[in-house]
Amino acid sequence: MATAEVSNKKTLKVQRFKPSDNPSNTYLTDEKGVWAWMTTVDHKKIGIMYLVAVAIFFAVGGALALLLRTELMTPAKTFIEADTYNQLFTLHGAIMVFFVLVPSIPAALGNFIMPMQLGAKDVAFPKLNLASFYIYVAGAIFTFIALAQHGLDTGWTFYTPYSTESSSSVIWVTMGVFILGFSSILTGTNFITTIHKMRAPGITWGKLPLNVWALYATSIIQVLATPVLAITVLLLTMERWLGFGIFDPALGGDPVLFQHFFWFYSHPAVYIMIVPGFGIISEVISTFSKKTVFGYWAIALSSLAIAFIGFLVWGHHMFTSGQSAVATTVFSFLTFLVGIPTGIKIFNWIATLYKGSIKMDTPMIYVFIFLFLFSIGGFTGIMLGALSVDIHLHDTYYVVAHFHYVMMGGTLIALLAGLHFWWPKMTGKLYNEKLAKIASVFIFVGFNVTFLPQFVMGAQGMPRRYYNYVDQFTAFHQTSTIGSYLLGVGFLIILYYLMHSLFKGAKSPANPWGSRGLEWQATSPPDFHNFDHTPVVIHGPYDYHQPMEEFQLGLAVDTNGHDSETAKEVVDKEREQWKNYSLG
Amino acid sequence: MSNHSQAHPAHLQHHFVDSDQQFDAAKMGMWVFIVNEILFFGGLFCAYIVFRAWYPDLFTQAATELNTVWGAVNTLVLIGSSLTVAMAIRSAQKNQIKGLQINLLITIALACVFLLIKYFEYSHKLHIGIWPGAELYTYEGIDHPLAHVFFSIYYVMTGIHAIHIIVGIGLMIWIYIRAKKNEFGSEYYTPVEMVGLYWHLVDVIWIFLFPLLYLIE
Ligand code: HEM
Ligand SMILES: [Cu+2]
């Protein structure tokens, strides 16, 4: 036995694989044609398909938003009917939450990047991954059927009893959301398994990129919360269809119970949206400061803390719904607690910047925008969590401004940071840095012009979801509308230069930012199998003080990264060896 | 794939390093899926708890309409099927392909018996006017204004459970066909074990449903 081991050790070899800047074979050249794309189980292609779908939905949701803002130019009717207005804001909200923000970072960017950061060839269940995409499409079709019928005017929250009475097509949308939930669940299940089981030799939990930690926390929330949403919308469908009497007060049900069910999912869901954004911020901030992330474990574990506490605060959406005084007080206190792990992250990111060699490329600009906007969103969340304040602010534009600062200023800006960061990796092309910077100015200015006035008018009493308003708010609303046009221009610029980059952009080298992340040690765009060797990791993902060569290691076995008995032995050996390495 | 020169087992998917990794991943994924299912039913149990706490006498009165004997028989049927599915896995592990097939067939048969009994229960109720939801509910035998709420909960819980049984039957037929093609053995039986896990879950849920719905005093 002992001799066998010794001889085995001799065959262990790690060698350097420098990624080529001019790959001849990539995932884009390997399986071509529409059919190959539609049936692919390659996580990269599925990620791209999700990205395209999310972008289309974002364009639809964004266009709806511009219509809404245009209607609000004048206090009375501007150009659409009140009923139409109700439908537009409902669809805007439902599309942006369920079809854009929830799948955006995990299913689009996460799908593409996460297996590469683990040095894996794919996610654990590639077929489920493809299925999740088609389930998403099916959910979308249901929603479009609703649109073609009577639309939806309940608000994205589907509160009973209105949702059981409304004459719009509630059932189509709730069934759409039900189906969509499965897509989210499959992604979460897949990611948890992938992170546990598919890590390349040497990637211990302590060397996991923070993006992966964030996706891990997100997946846990997805798995625990989404089934509850599924059952909630199912019961709501039954309530409307058969009169179940569980949520409808006229039949003996309780509408507050519906709110509990809904927010038990939907508050954690806001963390499904934001936590993956945190992951991107950590990656980008370290790459563009050329410095180890400050407080690795603090950032990693605070994601899990947020996931956990996030399940205990849903009642803060129901302070005015007739919840008991005790419950309200407890929920208020727990809501303040969520601020702690979030604050920990912000402070650690700031500390990462300290004495870093900061390079203000576009992804980094979005990180700064994120830090600024998300902090405002988080602080105003704490204000809303304070009972006496919330009684005044609930259902006003202040809440609207709060959640746009976190969802758009947080998640969407983080998505833009990630998109600009990984674009060269995904497409193999560079984009126009100058236009990108100009667009980011439009986005930043436009965003604040749109949403800052909403804090003020909300505090002065402007209710949300209203079609008309009193004259005193005219100036605020008009400023806000102009801001939204600026935002629109910003996104059009982005669309333009990204398309230009796709078709005419300059070729990107394998690692244009000089990142230490494993995904950057593949070619741009990556090989069909991500790496054509089995990567071996010996340093943490942010160890910028170590030379680049040591991040480019892989098993020196000539099996082309494919499985075989020898490869298995070598990999097992490597695993053992690096396990000890990290402990010692 | 031309560069697949080395021999490797047919069941091994290319993105896994080896069979162990593939098996571990499948098992972990299955457990996560089970957590999903538990939360899914958890929502229903939650609705049950709330309404039972609010209207205890509704539950004691309405539960008398459920047939305890057939409920108990069904419980035994499902427990039996859990045993046979476990034996199916054991057979696969021991390379007894015949035993695997027979045990699968028995499990499928028991699942069908369960559905059959459920069918008679449902049709009896529908016949006397116990329909899900206030709109269709016409039965007058229960002297409680919210009698329809209890049966809404009853139908949705047992109905979703029955859908799981149907899915399970489909899965086991699929496993059976693959077993006939000799795809499983002691080397590779992951799908058998996964379907077995799923079946145990369906069984456990029923073990909660039965007393909660049928055995209220
Ligand atoms: C420090 C963290 C946060 C705290 C303390 C917080 C607190 C609150 C509170 C108390 C409300 C209820 C206001 C009311 O309706 O009267 C609220 C609403 C909301 N928050 Fe947050 N929040 C936080 C972060 C987030 C994040 C990260 C997101 C999303 C990415 C988010 C999205 C929302 C949404 C969508 C609503 C409004 C839901 C609706 O009624 O339509 N929040 N938040
Ligand atoms: Cu919340």
mmCIF file of N, CA and C in Angstrom, chain A residues 271-345:
data_model
loop_
_atom_site.group_PDB
_atom_site.id
_atom_site.type_symbol
_atom_site.label_atom_id
_atom_site.label_comp_id
_atom_site.label_asym_id
_atom_site.label_seq_id
_atom_site.Cartn_x
_atom_site.Cartn_y
_atom_site.Cartn_z
ATOM 1 N N TYR A 271 -34.096 40.078 -0.486
ATOM 2 C CA TYR A 271 -32.696 39.663 -0.324
ATOM 3 C C TYR A 271 -32.267 38.722 -1.438
ATOM 4 N N ILE A 272 -33.227 37.978 -1.993
ATOM 5 C CA ILE A 272 -32.880 37.206 -3.198
ATOM 6 C C ILE A 272 -32.388 38.182 -4.264
ATOM 7 N N MET A 273 -32.978 39.381 -4.270
ATOM 8 C CA MET A 273 -32.579 40.349 -5.292
ATOM 9 C C MET A 273 -31.261 41.037 -4.941
ATOM 10 N N ILE A 274 -31.055 41.394 -3.680
ATOM 11 C CA ILE A 274 -29.901 42.249 -3.394
ATOM 12 C C ILE A 274 -28.634 41.455 -3.069
ATOM 13 N N VAL A 275 -28.752 40.303 -2.409
ATOM 14 C CA VAL A 275 -27.534 39.611 -1.957
ATOM 15 C C VAL A 275 -26.608 39.225 -3.122
ATOM 16 N N PRO A 276 -27.134 38.737 -4.254
ATOM 17 C CA PRO A 276 -26.212 38.474 -5.367
ATOM 18 C C PRO A 276 -25.490 39.734 -5.811
ATOM 19 N N GLY A 277 -26.163 40.875 -5.681
ATOM 20 C CA GLY A 277 -25.509 42.143 -6.000
ATOM 21 C C GLY A 277 -24.307 42.374 -5.090
ATOM 22 N N PHE A 278 -24.475 42.055 -3.807
ATOM 23 C CA PHE A 278 -23.348 42.183 -2.869
ATOM 24 C C PHE A 278 -22.149 41.390 -3.377
ATOM 25 N N GLY A 279 -22.412 40.211 -3.903
ATOM 26 C CA GLY A 279 -21.331 39.360 -4.398
ATOM 27 C C GLY A 279 -20.550 40.056 -5.498
ATOM 28 N N ILE A 280 -21.273 40.658 -6.432
ATOM 29 C CA ILE A 280 -20.595 41.344 -7.537
ATOM 30 C C ILE A 280 -19.744 42.481 -7.003
ATOM 31 N N ILE A 281 -20.316 43.240 -6.064
ATOM 32 C CA ILE A 281 -19.578 44.382 -5.530
ATOM 33 C C ILE A 281 -18.249 43.915 -4.935
ATOM 34 N N SER A 282 -18.279 42.821 -4.178
ATOM 35 C CA SER A 282 -17.036 42.341 -3.584
ATOM 36 C C SER A 282 -16.002 42.006 -4.648
ATOM 37 N N GLU A 283 -16.439 41.335 -5.708
ATOM 38 C CA GLU A 283 -15.490 40.956 -6.760
ATOM 39 C C GLU A 283 -14.876 42.187 -7.414
ATOM 40 N N VAL A 284 -15.756 43.126 -7.785
ATOM 41 C CA VAL A 284 -15.280 44.273 -8.556
ATOM 42 C C VAL A 284 -14.390 45.163 -7.691
ATOM 43 N N ILE A 285 -14.820 45.372 -6.450
ATOM 44 C CA ILE A 285 -14.097 46.325 -5.612
ATOM 45 C C ILE A 285 -12.684 45.835 -5.349
ATOM 46 N N SER A 286 -12.526 44.534 -5.188
ATOM 47 C CA SER A 286 -11.191 44.014 -4.935
ATOM 48 C C SER A 286 -10.343 44.077 -6.205
ATOM 49 N N THR A 287 -10.945 43.711 -7.344
ATOM 50 C CA THR A 287 -10.184 43.733 -8.592
ATOM 51 C C THR A 287 -9.676 45.135 -8.913
ATOM 52 N N PHE A 288 -10.529 46.139 -8.690
ATOM 53 C CA PHE A 288 -10.141 47.491 -9.095
ATOM 54 C C PHE A 288 -9.447 48.256 -7.985
ATOM 55 N N SER A 289 -9.248 47.632 -6.825
ATOM 56 C CA SER A 289 -8.379 48.229 -5.816
ATOM 57 C C SER A 289 -7.071 47.461 -5.753
ATOM 58 N N LYS A 290 -6.996 46.351 -6.512
ATOM 59 C CA LYS A 290 -5.803 45.500 -6.528
ATOM 60 C C LYS A 290 -5.387 45.145 -5.108
ATOM 61 N N LYS A 291 -6.356 44.666 -4.362
ATOM 62 C CA LYS A 291 -6.082 44.496 -2.948
ATOM 63 C C LYS A 291 -6.997 43.411 -2.406
ATOM 64 N N THR A 292 -6.487 42.689 -1.390
ATOM 65 C CA THR A 292 -7.324 41.677 -0.755
ATOM 66 C C THR A 292 -8.571 42.324 -0.173
ATOM 67 N N VAL A 293 -9.675 41.623 -0.268
ATOM 68 C CA VAL A 293 -10.893 42.134 0.357
ATOM 69 C C VAL A 293 -10.683 42.217 1.861
ATOM 70 N N PHE A 294 -11.066 43.331 2.422
ATOM 71 C CA PHE A 294 -10.964 43.474 3.876
ATOM 72 C C PHE A 294 -12.107 42.706 4.522
ATOM 73 N N GLY A 295 -11.786 41.865 5.504
ATOM 74 C CA GLY A 295 -12.842 41.165 6.229
ATOM 75 C C GLY A 295 -13.553 40.127 5.390
ATOM 76 N N TYR A 296 -12.766 39.218 4.794
ATOM 77 C CA TYR A 296 -13.364 38.191 3.941
ATOM 78 C C TYR A 296 -14.502 37.457 4.656
ATOM 79 N N TRP A 297 -14.205 36.963 5.854
ATOM 80 C CA TRP A 297 -15.223 36.150 6.538
ATOM 81 C C TRP A 297 -16.405 37.002 6.966
ATOM 82 N N ALA A 298 -16.132 38.256 7.305
ATOM 83 C CA ALA A 298 -17.240 39.126 7.706
ATOM 84 C C ALA A 298 -18.201 39.299 6.540
ATOM 85 N N ILE A 299 -17.652 39.504 5.344
ATOM 86 C CA ILE A 299 -18.527 39.685 4.188
ATOM 87 C C ILE A 299 -19.231 38.371 3.851
ATOM 88 N N ALA A 300 -18.471 37.280 3.882
ATOM 89 C CA ALA A 300 -19.059 35.990 3.515
ATOM 90 C C ALA A 300 -20.195 35.627 4.468
ATOM 91 N N LEU A 301 -19.927 35.728 5.762
ATOM 92 C CA LEU A 301 -20.925 35.254 6.718
ATOM 93 C C LEU A 301 -22.067 36.235 6.886
ATOM 94 N N SER A 302 -21.811 37.525 6.635
ATOM 95 C CA SER A 302 -22.933 38.455 6.791
ATOM 96 C C SER A 302 -24.002 38.176 5.737
ATOM 97 N N SER A 303 -23.609 37.622 4.590
ATOM 98 C CA SER A 303 -24.640 37.222 3.615
ATOM 99 C C SER A 303 -25.553 36.170 4.222
ATOM 100 N N LEU A 304 -24.928 35.208 4.907
ATOM 101 C CA LEU A 304 -25.749 34.169 5.530
ATOM 102 C C LEU A 304 -26.599 34.757 6.650
ATOM 103 N N ALA A 305 -26.018 35.713 7.391
ATOM 104 C CA ALA A 305 -26.787 36.347 8.468
ATOM 105 C C ALA A 305 -27.993 37.074 7.902
ATOM 106 N N ILE A 306 -27.777 37.760 6.784
ATOM 107 C CA ILE A 306 -28.896 38.467 6.159
ATOM 108 C C ILE A 306 -29.953 37.464 5.730
ATOM 109 N N ALA A 307 -29.501 36.366 5.149
ATOM 110 C CA ALA A 307 -30.452 35.344 4.714
ATOM 111 C C ALA A 307 -31.283 34.877 5.891
ATOM 112 N N PHE A 308 -30.633 34.712 7.025
ATOM 113 C CA PHE A 308 -31.342 34.202 8.195
ATOM 114 C C PHE A 308 -32.285 35.256 8.779
ATOM 115 N N ILE A 309 -31.745 36.433 9.090
ATOM 116 C CA ILE A 309 -32.591 37.462 9.722
ATOM 117 C C ILE A 309 -33.707 37.883 8.769
ATOM 118 N N GLY A 310 -33.385 37.859 7.444
ATOM 119 C CA GLY A 310 -34.377 38.265 6.466
ATOM 120 C C GLY A 310 -35.681 37.482 6.560
ATOM 121 N N PHE A 311 -35.607 36.289 7.175
ATOM 122 C CA PHE A 311 -36.827 35.494 7.306
ATOM 123 C C PHE A 311 -37.682 35.920 8.491
ATOM 124 N N LEU A 312 -37.156 36.820 9.309
ATOM 125 C CA LEU A 312 -37.855 37.120 10.558
ATOM 126 C C LEU A 312 -38.469 38.503 10.576
ATOM 127 N N VAL A 313 -38.472 39.194 9.460
ATOM 128 C CA VAL A 313 -38.867 40.600 9.516
ATOM 129 C C VAL A 313 -40.077 40.925 8.660
ATOM 130 N N TRP A 314 -40.727 39.902 8.076
ATOM 131 C CA TRP A 314 -41.750 40.204 7.075
ATOM 132 C C TRP A 314 -42.863 41.103 7.610
ATOM 133 N N GLY A 315 -43.081 41.044 8.929
ATOM 134 C CA GLY A 315 -44.194 41.816 9.485
ATOM 135 C C GLY A 315 -44.055 43.313 9.343
ATOM 136 N N HIS A 316 -42.848 43.803 8.945
ATOM 137 C CA HIS A 316 -42.725 45.263 8.840
ATOM 138 C C HIS A 316 -43.490 45.817 7.640
ATOM 139 N N HIS A 317 -44.026 44.941 6.810
ATOM 140 C CA HIS A 317 -44.880 45.431 5.732
ATOM 141 C C HIS A 317 -46.326 45.569 6.189
ATOM 142 N N MET A 318 -46.608 45.171 7.409
ATOM 143 C CA MET A 318 -47.997 45.086 7.862
ATOM 144 C C MET A 318 -48.237 45.874 9.138
ATOM 145 N N PHE A 319 -47.390 46.872 9.372
ATOM 146 C CA PHE A 319 -47.549 47.658 10.593
ATOM 147 C C PHE A 319 -48.930 48.307 10.668
ATOM 148 N N THR A 320 -49.484 48.650 9.522
ATOM 149 C CA THR A 320 -50.782 49.329 9.545
ATOM 150 C C THR A 320 -51.922 48.395 9.157
ATOM 151 N N SER A 321 -51.653 47.088 9.079
ATOM 152 C CA SER A 321 -52.705 46.167 8.620
ATOM 153 C C SER A 321 -53.512 45.578 9.764
ATOM 154 N N GLY A 322 -53.262 45.997 10.982
ATOM 155 C CA GLY A 322 -54.013 45.430 12.083
ATOM 156 C C GLY A 322 -53.329 44.231 12.703
ATOM 157 N N GLN A 323 -52.022 44.220 12.634
ATOM 158 C CA GLN A 323 -51.242 43.217 13.343
ATOM 159 C C GLN A 323 -51.272 43.564 14.835
ATOM 160 N N SER A 324 -51.056 42.575 15.707
ATOM 161 C CA SER A 324 -51.081 42.903 17.134
ATOM 162 C C SER A 324 -49.908 43.820 17.487
ATOM 163 N N ALA A 325 -50.097 44.589 18.563
ATOM 164 C CA ALA A 325 -49.065 45.548 18.956
ATOM 165 C C ALA A 325 -47.764 44.834 19.293
ATOM 166 N N VAL A 326 -47.870 43.664 19.913
ATOM 167 C CA VAL A 326 -46.656 42.940 20.284
ATOM 168 C C VAL A 326 -45.897 42.530 19.021
ATOM 169 N N ALA A 327 -46.624 41.937 18.071
ATOM 170 C CA ALA A 327 -45.980 41.489 16.839
ATOM 171 C C ALA A 327 -45.298 42.667 16.143
ATOM 172 N N THR A 328 -45.996 43.783 16.082
ATOM 173 C CA THR A 328 -45.432 44.951 15.409
ATOM 174 C C THR A 328 -44.128 45.378 16.056
ATOM 175 N N THR A 329 -44.133 45.420 17.387
ATOM 176 C CA THR A 329 -42.924 45.864 18.093
ATOM 177 C C THR A 329 -41.770 44.903 17.821
ATOM 178 N N VAL A 330 -42.057 43.609 17.883
ATOM 179 C CA VAL A 330 -40.990 42.631 17.665
ATOM 180 C C VAL A 330 -40.462 42.747 16.231
ATOM 181 N N PHE A 331 -41.378 42.845 15.268
ATOM 182 C CA PHE A 331 -40.938 42.948 13.877
ATOM 183 C C PHE A 331 -40.125 44.212 13.663
ATOM 184 N N SER A 332 -40.512 45.289 14.310
ATOM 185 C CA SER A 332 -39.761 46.530 14.157
ATOM 186 C C SER A 332 -38.330 46.335 14.655
ATOM 187 N N PHE A 333 -38.214 45.702 15.825
ATOM 188 C CA PHE A 333 -36.885 45.493 16.392
ATOM 189 C C PHE A 333 -36.048 44.602 15.474
ATOM 190 N N LEU A 334 -36.650 43.508 14.997
ATOM 191 C CA LEU A 334 -35.906 42.595 14.135
ATOM 192 C C LEU A 334 -35.485 43.288 12.838
ATOM 193 N N THR A 335 -36.340 44.207 12.367
ATOM 194 C CA THR A 335 -35.988 44.929 11.147
ATOM 195 C C THR A 335 -34.713 45.733 11.339
ATOM 196 N N PHE A 336 -34.577 46.343 12.497
ATOM 197 C CA PHE A 336 -33.337 47.089 12.753
ATOM 198 C C PHE A 336 -32.130 46.160 12.700
ATOM 199 N N LEU A 337 -32.329 44.919 13.172
ATOM 200 C CA LEU A 337 -31.206 43.974 13.185
ATOM 201 C C LEU A 337 -30.637 43.732 11.790
ATOM 202 N N VAL A 338 -31.508 43.713 10.774
ATOM 203 C CA VAL A 338 -31.010 43.433 9.424
ATOM 204 C C VAL A 338 -29.983 44.471 9.008
ATOM 205 N N GLY A 339 -30.128 45.665 9.536
ATOM 206 C CA GLY A 339 -29.177 46.706 9.171
ATOM 207 C C GLY A 339 -27.750 46.350 9.559
ATOM 208 N N ILE A 340 -27.586 45.501 10.582
ATOM 209 C CA ILE A 340 -26.225 45.244 11.081
ATOM 210 C C ILE A 340 -25.373 44.498 10.052
ATOM 211 N N PRO A 341 -25.795 43.296 9.603
ATOM 212 C CA PRO A 341 -24.950 42.635 8.605
ATOM 213 C C PRO A 341 -24.780 43.468 7.333
ATOM 214 N N THR A 342 -25.809 44.227 6.982
ATOM 215 C CA THR A 342 -25.682 45.056 5.792
ATOM 216 C C THR A 342 -24.618 46.122 6.012
ATOM 217 N N GLY A 343 -24.653 46.739 7.187
ATOM 218 C CA GLY A 343 -23.640 47.745 7.517
ATOM 219 C C GLY A 343 -22.251 47.146 7.536
ATOM 220 N N ILE A 344 -22.148 45.929 8.069
ATOM 221 C CA ILE A 344 -20.837 45.262 8.115
ATOM 222 C C ILE A 344 -20.249 45.183 6.718
ATOM 223 N N LYS A 345 -21.082 44.839 5.762
ATOM 224 C CA LYS A 345 -20.591 44.740 4.386
ATOM 225 C C LYS A 345 -20.089 46.079 3.892
#
